[in-house]
Coordinates of C-alpha atoms in Angstrom, one line a residue:
M47 CA 121.8 121.5 150.0
A48 CA 118.8 119.8 152.0
E49 CA 119.6 115.6 152.4
L50 CA 117.1 113.5 152.7
T51 CA 118.0 110.1 154.5
G52 CA 116.5 107.8 157.0
T53 CA 119.9 105.7 158.6
S54 CA 122.9 106.2 160.6
S55 CA 125.0 104.4 158.5
L56 CA 124.8 106.9 156.0
A57 CA 126.8 109.3 157.7
P58 CA 130.3 108.6 155.6
L59 CA 127.1 109.5 151.9
I60 CA 126.4 112.6 154.3
D61 CA 130.1 113.9 155.6
A62 CA 131.0 113.4 151.6
A63 CA 128.4 115.2 150.3
V64 CA 128.2 117.9 153.0
D65 CA 132.4 118.7 153.2
H66 CA 132.1 118.1 149.3
L67 CA 129.5 121.8 149.2
E68 CA 130.3 123.3 152.0
A69 CA 134.7 123.5 149.5
N70 CA 132.7 125.2 147.1
G71 CA 130.8 127.3 148.7
F72 CA 127.3 125.9 150.0
E73 CA 125.7 126.0 152.6
T74 CA 124.0 122.7 153.3
V75 CA 120.5 121.5 155.9
V76 CA 120.8 117.6 156.6
V77 CA 117.0 116.0 157.5
S78 CA 116.6 113.4 158.4
A79 CA 114.0 111.5 157.5
G80 CA 113.2 108.2 159.2
R81 CA 112.5 104.3 158.5
S82 CA 109.4 104.6 156.9
M83 CA 108.0 106.0 153.9
R84 CA 105.4 108.4 155.2
A85 CA 107.8 110.0 157.1
E86 CA 110.5 110.2 153.8
K87 CA 107.2 111.2 152.2
T88 CA 106.6 114.1 155.2
A89 CA 110.7 115.6 155.2
W90 CA 110.3 115.5 150.6
H91 CA 107.7 117.4 151.4
I92 CA 109.7 119.8 153.7
L93 CA 112.4 120.5 151.3
S94 CA 110.8 120.5 147.8
R95 CA 109.0 124.0 149.7
S96 CA 112.2 125.3 150.9
A97 CA 114.1 127.9 149.2
C98 CA 117.5 125.6 148.7
D99 CA 119.0 125.8 145.4
G100 CA 119.3 121.7 145.6
I101 CA 118.5 118.7 147.1
I102 CA 120.0 115.2 147.5
L103 CA 117.8 112.2 148.1
H104 CA 118.4 109.0 149.5
S105 CA 115.5 106.8 150.4
D106 CA 115.3 103.8 151.8
C107 CA 111.3 102.7 151.5
L108 CA 110.2 104.6 148.1
S109 CA 109.9 102.8 145.3
N110 CA 111.8 104.1 142.6
D111 CA 108.6 104.9 140.7
Q112 CA 107.4 107.1 143.6
L113 CA 110.7 108.7 143.2
A114 CA 111.0 109.4 139.7
R115 CA 107.5 111.2 141.0
L116 CA 109.0 113.4 143.5
I117 CA 112.2 114.1 141.1
S118 CA 109.3 115.6 138.8
T119 CA 108.6 118.1 140.5
R120 CA 111.1 120.0 141.1
K121 CA 114.7 121.1 140.3
N122 CA 117.9 120.3 140.9
V123 CA 117.3 116.8 142.2
V124 CA 119.5 113.7 142.4
L125 CA 119.0 110.8 144.3
A126 CA 122.5 109.3 146.0
N127 CA 121.8 105.8 146.7
V128 CA 124.5 102.5 146.1
H129 CA 124.0 100.2 144.2
N130 CA 122.1 97.7 146.4
T131 CA 121.3 94.8 144.2
L132 CA 124.9 94.3 143.1
T133 CA 125.8 94.0 146.7
G134 CA 123.4 91.3 147.0
K135 CA 125.0 89.6 143.3
L136 CA 128.5 90.4 144.7
A137 CA 127.5 88.6 148.2
A138 CA 125.9 85.1 146.7
A139 CA 128.8 85.3 144.2
H140 CA 131.7 84.9 146.8
L141 CA 129.8 82.6 148.9
I142 CA 128.9 80.2 145.7
R143 CA 132.9 81.1 144.3
N144 CA 134.0 79.5 148.2
G145 CA 132.4 76.0 147.5
H146 CA 128.7 77.0 149.3
R147 CA 125.4 74.8 148.5
R148 CA 123.7 74.9 151.5
I149 CA 123.0 79.2 151.8
A150 CA 121.2 81.1 153.6
L151 CA 120.1 85.1 153.6
V152 CA 119.2 87.3 157.1
S153 CA 117.3 91.0 155.0
G154 CA 116.2 93.3 157.3
P155 CA 112.1 94.6 156.8
L156 CA 111.1 94.2 153.6
Y157 CA 108.8 97.0 153.1
R158 CA 112.1 98.8 152.4
F159 CA 113.1 98.8 149.0
S160 CA 116.1 99.8 149.9
I161 CA 116.8 95.7 150.9
Q162 CA 114.8 94.3 148.8
H163 CA 116.8 95.4 145.8
V164 CA 119.7 93.5 148.1
V165 CA 117.4 90.6 148.0
E166 CA 117.2 90.7 144.5
G167 CA 120.3 91.2 143.6
F168 CA 121.3 87.9 145.9
M169 CA 119.1 86.0 143.8
Q170 CA 120.4 86.4 140.6
P171 CA 124.1 84.1 141.3
I172 CA 121.8 81.8 142.7
N173 CA 119.2 81.5 139.8
S174 CA 121.8 81.5 137.7
P175 CA 124.0 78.2 136.2
Q176 CA 126.8 78.9 139.2
G177 CA 124.1 78.5 141.4
R178 CA 122.7 74.8 140.1
G179 CA 121.7 73.0 143.3
V180 CA 122.3 75.3 145.8
E181 CA 119.0 75.0 148.8
L182 CA 118.8 78.3 150.0
Q183 CA 116.6 79.7 153.3
T184 CA 116.2 82.9 153.8
L185 CA 114.8 84.8 157.5
E186 CA 113.9 88.5 157.6
S187 CA 114.9 89.9 161.1
S188 CA 116.4 93.6 162.5
M189 CA 118.6 95.1 161.4
D190 CA 120.8 95.1 165.0
E191 CA 123.3 92.7 167.2
E192 CA 120.0 90.9 168.5
G193 CA 117.7 90.4 165.1
G194 CA 121.2 88.9 163.9
A195 CA 121.3 86.2 167.0
N196 CA 117.9 85.6 166.7
A197 CA 117.9 84.7 163.5
M198 CA 120.9 82.9 163.8
N199 CA 119.7 80.3 167.0
I200 CA 116.1 79.5 164.9
L201 CA 119.1 78.5 161.6
L202 CA 120.7 76.2 164.5
A203 CA 117.4 74.9 165.1
S204 CA 116.3 74.5 161.0
K205 CA 116.0 70.8 158.9
V206 CA 118.6 72.0 157.6
T207 CA 121.7 74.3 158.7
P208 CA 123.4 76.1 156.3
T209 CA 127.2 75.6 156.4
A210 CA 127.2 79.4 154.9
I211 CA 125.1 82.8 155.6
F212 CA 124.7 86.1 154.7
L213 CA 123.8 89.2 156.8
L214 CA 122.1 92.5 156.3
N215 CA 124.6 94.0 158.0
D216 CA 127.7 94.0 160.2
R217 CA 126.3 94.6 163.8
M218 CA 123.8 91.4 162.6
A219 CA 126.8 89.6 161.8
I220 CA 128.5 90.0 164.8
G221 CA 125.6 88.7 166.9
A222 CA 125.2 85.7 164.8
L223 CA 129.0 85.6 165.4
R224 CA 127.9 85.6 169.5
V225 CA 125.4 83.2 169.3
C226 CA 128.1 80.9 167.7
Q227 CA 131.2 81.8 170.2
E228 CA 128.6 81.3 173.1
N229 CA 127.4 77.7 171.6
G230 CA 131.1 76.3 170.8
I231 CA 130.3 76.5 166.6
R232 CA 133.5 77.5 165.2
V233 CA 132.9 80.0 162.2
P234 CA 134.3 79.4 159.9
D235 CA 135.1 75.7 160.5
D236 CA 131.5 75.0 161.0
I237 CA 129.7 78.0 158.9
S238 CA 130.9 80.6 157.3
L239 CA 129.3 84.4 157.8
I240 CA 129.4 87.2 155.7
G241 CA 128.1 91.0 156.6
C242 CA 127.9 94.2 155.1
G243 CA 128.9 97.3 155.6
D244 CA 132.1 97.0 156.4
H245 CA 132.5 98.9 160.3
Y246 CA 135.0 99.6 162.3
E247 CA 134.1 96.2 164.5
A248 CA 133.3 93.9 161.7
A249 CA 137.6 94.1 161.3
H250 CA 138.7 94.2 164.5
T251 CA 136.3 90.6 165.9
R252 CA 137.5 87.1 166.2
P253 CA 137.9 86.0 163.4
A254 CA 137.4 89.2 161.4
L255 CA 134.1 89.4 160.1
S256 CA 134.2 89.2 155.6
T257 CA 132.1 91.5 154.6
L258 CA 130.5 94.2 151.3
R259 CA 132.3 97.7 151.4
L260 CA 130.0 100.0 150.9
P261 CA 131.4 103.1 148.3
L262 CA 129.5 106.1 150.5
T263 CA 132.2 107.9 150.6
Q264 CA 132.4 107.7 147.0
V265 CA 128.5 107.9 146.4
G266 CA 128.0 110.8 149.0
K267 CA 131.0 113.3 146.7
D268 CA 130.1 112.5 143.5
A269 CA 125.6 113.4 144.6
A270 CA 127.3 116.9 145.5
Q271 CA 129.2 117.1 142.2
R272 CA 125.8 116.4 140.2
V273 CA 123.5 118.9 142.1
M274 CA 126.2 121.7 141.9
N275 CA 126.4 120.7 138.4
L276 CA 122.4 121.2 137.8
I277 CA 122.8 124.8 139.7
N278 CA 125.5 125.4 137.8
N279 CA 124.2 124.4 134.7
V280 CA 127.4 122.4 133.8
N281 CA 126.9 119.2 131.8
S282 CA 129.7 117.1 132.6
R283 CA 130.0 114.0 134.8
P284 CA 133.0 113.8 138.1
S285 CA 136.0 112.5 136.7
D286 CA 137.0 109.4 139.3
A287 CA 132.5 108.8 138.8
A288 CA 133.3 105.7 136.4
D289 CA 136.2 103.9 138.8
P290 CA 134.3 100.6 140.0
S291 CA 137.1 100.8 142.7
T292 CA 135.6 103.8 144.4
S293 CA 131.6 104.1 142.8
Q294 CA 131.2 100.1 143.2
P295 CA 130.6 98.1 146.9
R296 CA 133.3 94.5 146.7
V297 CA 133.8 92.1 149.1
I298 CA 136.6 92.5 151.5
S299 CA 137.7 89.1 151.9
R300 CA 138.6 88.2 155.8
Y301 CA 138.7 84.7 157.9
S302 CA 134.6 84.0 158.3
V303 CA 134.0 82.5 155.1
R304 CA 135.5 79.0 155.0
D305 CA 136.7 78.0 151.0
R306 CA 135.0 75.0 150.4
N307 CA 136.3 74.3 146.3
D308 CA 139.1 71.3 147.4
E309 CA 136.3 69.6 149.4
T310 CA 134.3 66.8 148.1
G311 CA 130.8 65.0 148.4
N312 CA 130.7 65.6 152.4
A313 CA 132.5 69.1 152.8
A314 CA 136.2 68.5 153.7
G315 CA 136.0 68.2 157.4
D316 CA 132.2 66.4 157.2
S317 CA 133.6 63.0 157.4
H318 CA 135.3 64.0 160.9
I319 CA 133.1 63.5 163.7
S320 CA 133.9 66.9 166.2
A321 CA 134.4 66.5 170.6
R322 CA 131.3 68.9 170.5
E323 CA 129.4 66.2 168.2
R324 CA 130.5 63.3 170.0
E325 CA 129.5 64.3 172.8
C326 CA 126.0 65.1 172.2
L327 CA 125.9 61.3 170.7
N328 CA 127.1 60.5 173.9
W329 CA 124.7 62.0 176.1
A330 CA 122.2 61.1 173.0
A331 CA 123.0 56.6 173.5
K332 CA 122.1 56.6 177.1
G333 CA 118.7 58.3 176.6
K334 CA 119.0 62.2 177.2
T335 CA 116.8 64.6 174.6
S336 CA 118.3 67.9 173.2
W337 CA 117.1 70.1 176.1
E338 CA 118.5 67.4 178.8
I339 CA 121.9 67.1 176.7
S340 CA 121.5 71.1 176.8
Q341 CA 121.0 71.6 180.2
I342 CA 124.6 69.4 181.1
L343 CA 126.7 70.7 178.5
G344 CA 124.6 74.4 179.3
V345 CA 124.5 75.6 176.2
T346 CA 121.3 76.1 174.3
E347 CA 119.1 73.3 172.6
S348 CA 119.4 74.7 169.8
T349 CA 123.0 74.1 169.0
I350 CA 122.2 70.7 170.4
I351 CA 120.2 70.2 167.5
Y352 CA 122.9 71.9 165.5
H353 CA 125.8 69.5 166.4
L354 CA 123.6 66.4 166.1
R355 CA 122.1 67.0 162.6
N356 CA 125.9 67.6 161.9
A357 CA 126.6 64.1 163.0
T358 CA 123.3 62.6 161.5
R359 CA 124.5 63.8 157.8
K360 CA 128.0 63.0 158.2
L361 CA 127.2 59.2 159.6
N362 CA 125.1 59.2 156.7
A363 CA 122.2 57.5 158.9
A364 CA 118.6 58.1 158.2
N365 CA 118.5 60.2 162.3
R366 CA 119.0 60.6 165.3
L367 CA 118.8 56.6 166.4
H368 CA 120.8 55.6 163.7
A369 CA 123.2 58.3 163.5
V370 CA 124.0 56.2 167.8
A371 CA 123.5 52.9 166.5
K372 CA 126.3 53.9 164.0
A373 CA 128.5 55.6 165.7
L374 CA 128.3 52.3 168.5
Q375 CA 129.3 50.0 165.1
A376 CA 132.0 52.7 164.3
S377 CA 133.6 53.3 168.0
I378 CA 133.3 56.3 167.6
I379 CA 131.2 56.9 171.0
D380 CA 131.1 54.0 173.7
F381 CA 128.5 53.1 176.2

């Protein structure tokens, strides 16, 4: 058996497949293909011309049609791909079910078909009746902490700040959480975050990150069993392959997603001006710009913009100047 894989996050899948095969007397070779269509095709050609009895194939960058054409040229080949469409669908449904109507999706590079499938799945609940009234923002970023942090800064400076963000892996979500913490933005009170992958670190952040757990171990074990069945001409499936608890992604709900269903109109607490929003309004009333306020308070300019826009929305004001006037009138701030 040789495995074609493009990302180290698939380690549980690889380990499960290798363990199951070696326990049944097979020798294994693992080939890493990088993260491009060209690299995956090159790795495939190496494997397909080898003397191995079977191939387990995982691909990020080849389309379903391309995979079908490759598989048709070689005996004893099985796919070990995660149900990425369902992963995206579950994430969007979880946020909508928790009452969020301003949602952002931060994806990885969209040339990767695996990421396209997650996005397609995410759009299903958004475009369904349950997603009626949802405002969606989408961003493409690198799939690391820096990518999540950069996306978070962009979203904080956007005209409409989301109440919930789905980031395509937990490292991105950890980067986004760090930006929030550095700038006094409360998770999940101000913004909810959900990642993907259920990495070890996600359970140990503060707050612990909600995430999607991918069934990588089961996918690897099932793929190993299927390729052995092909090699041995056995027409059967693993007995537990249809068990949804082990073979499908599922939401791991922790403490980074706020339930807004008991709220009417603006989110509960949105009518309450926070201490940081009051502070920003006070400086805005003194004629300070967002950049000047950021220097005074020691946070980023995008954070000041975020707090002032939140205050403007909570006060039902037309713009920043109007929000300052209404805050003065309501004695929320003083000269």
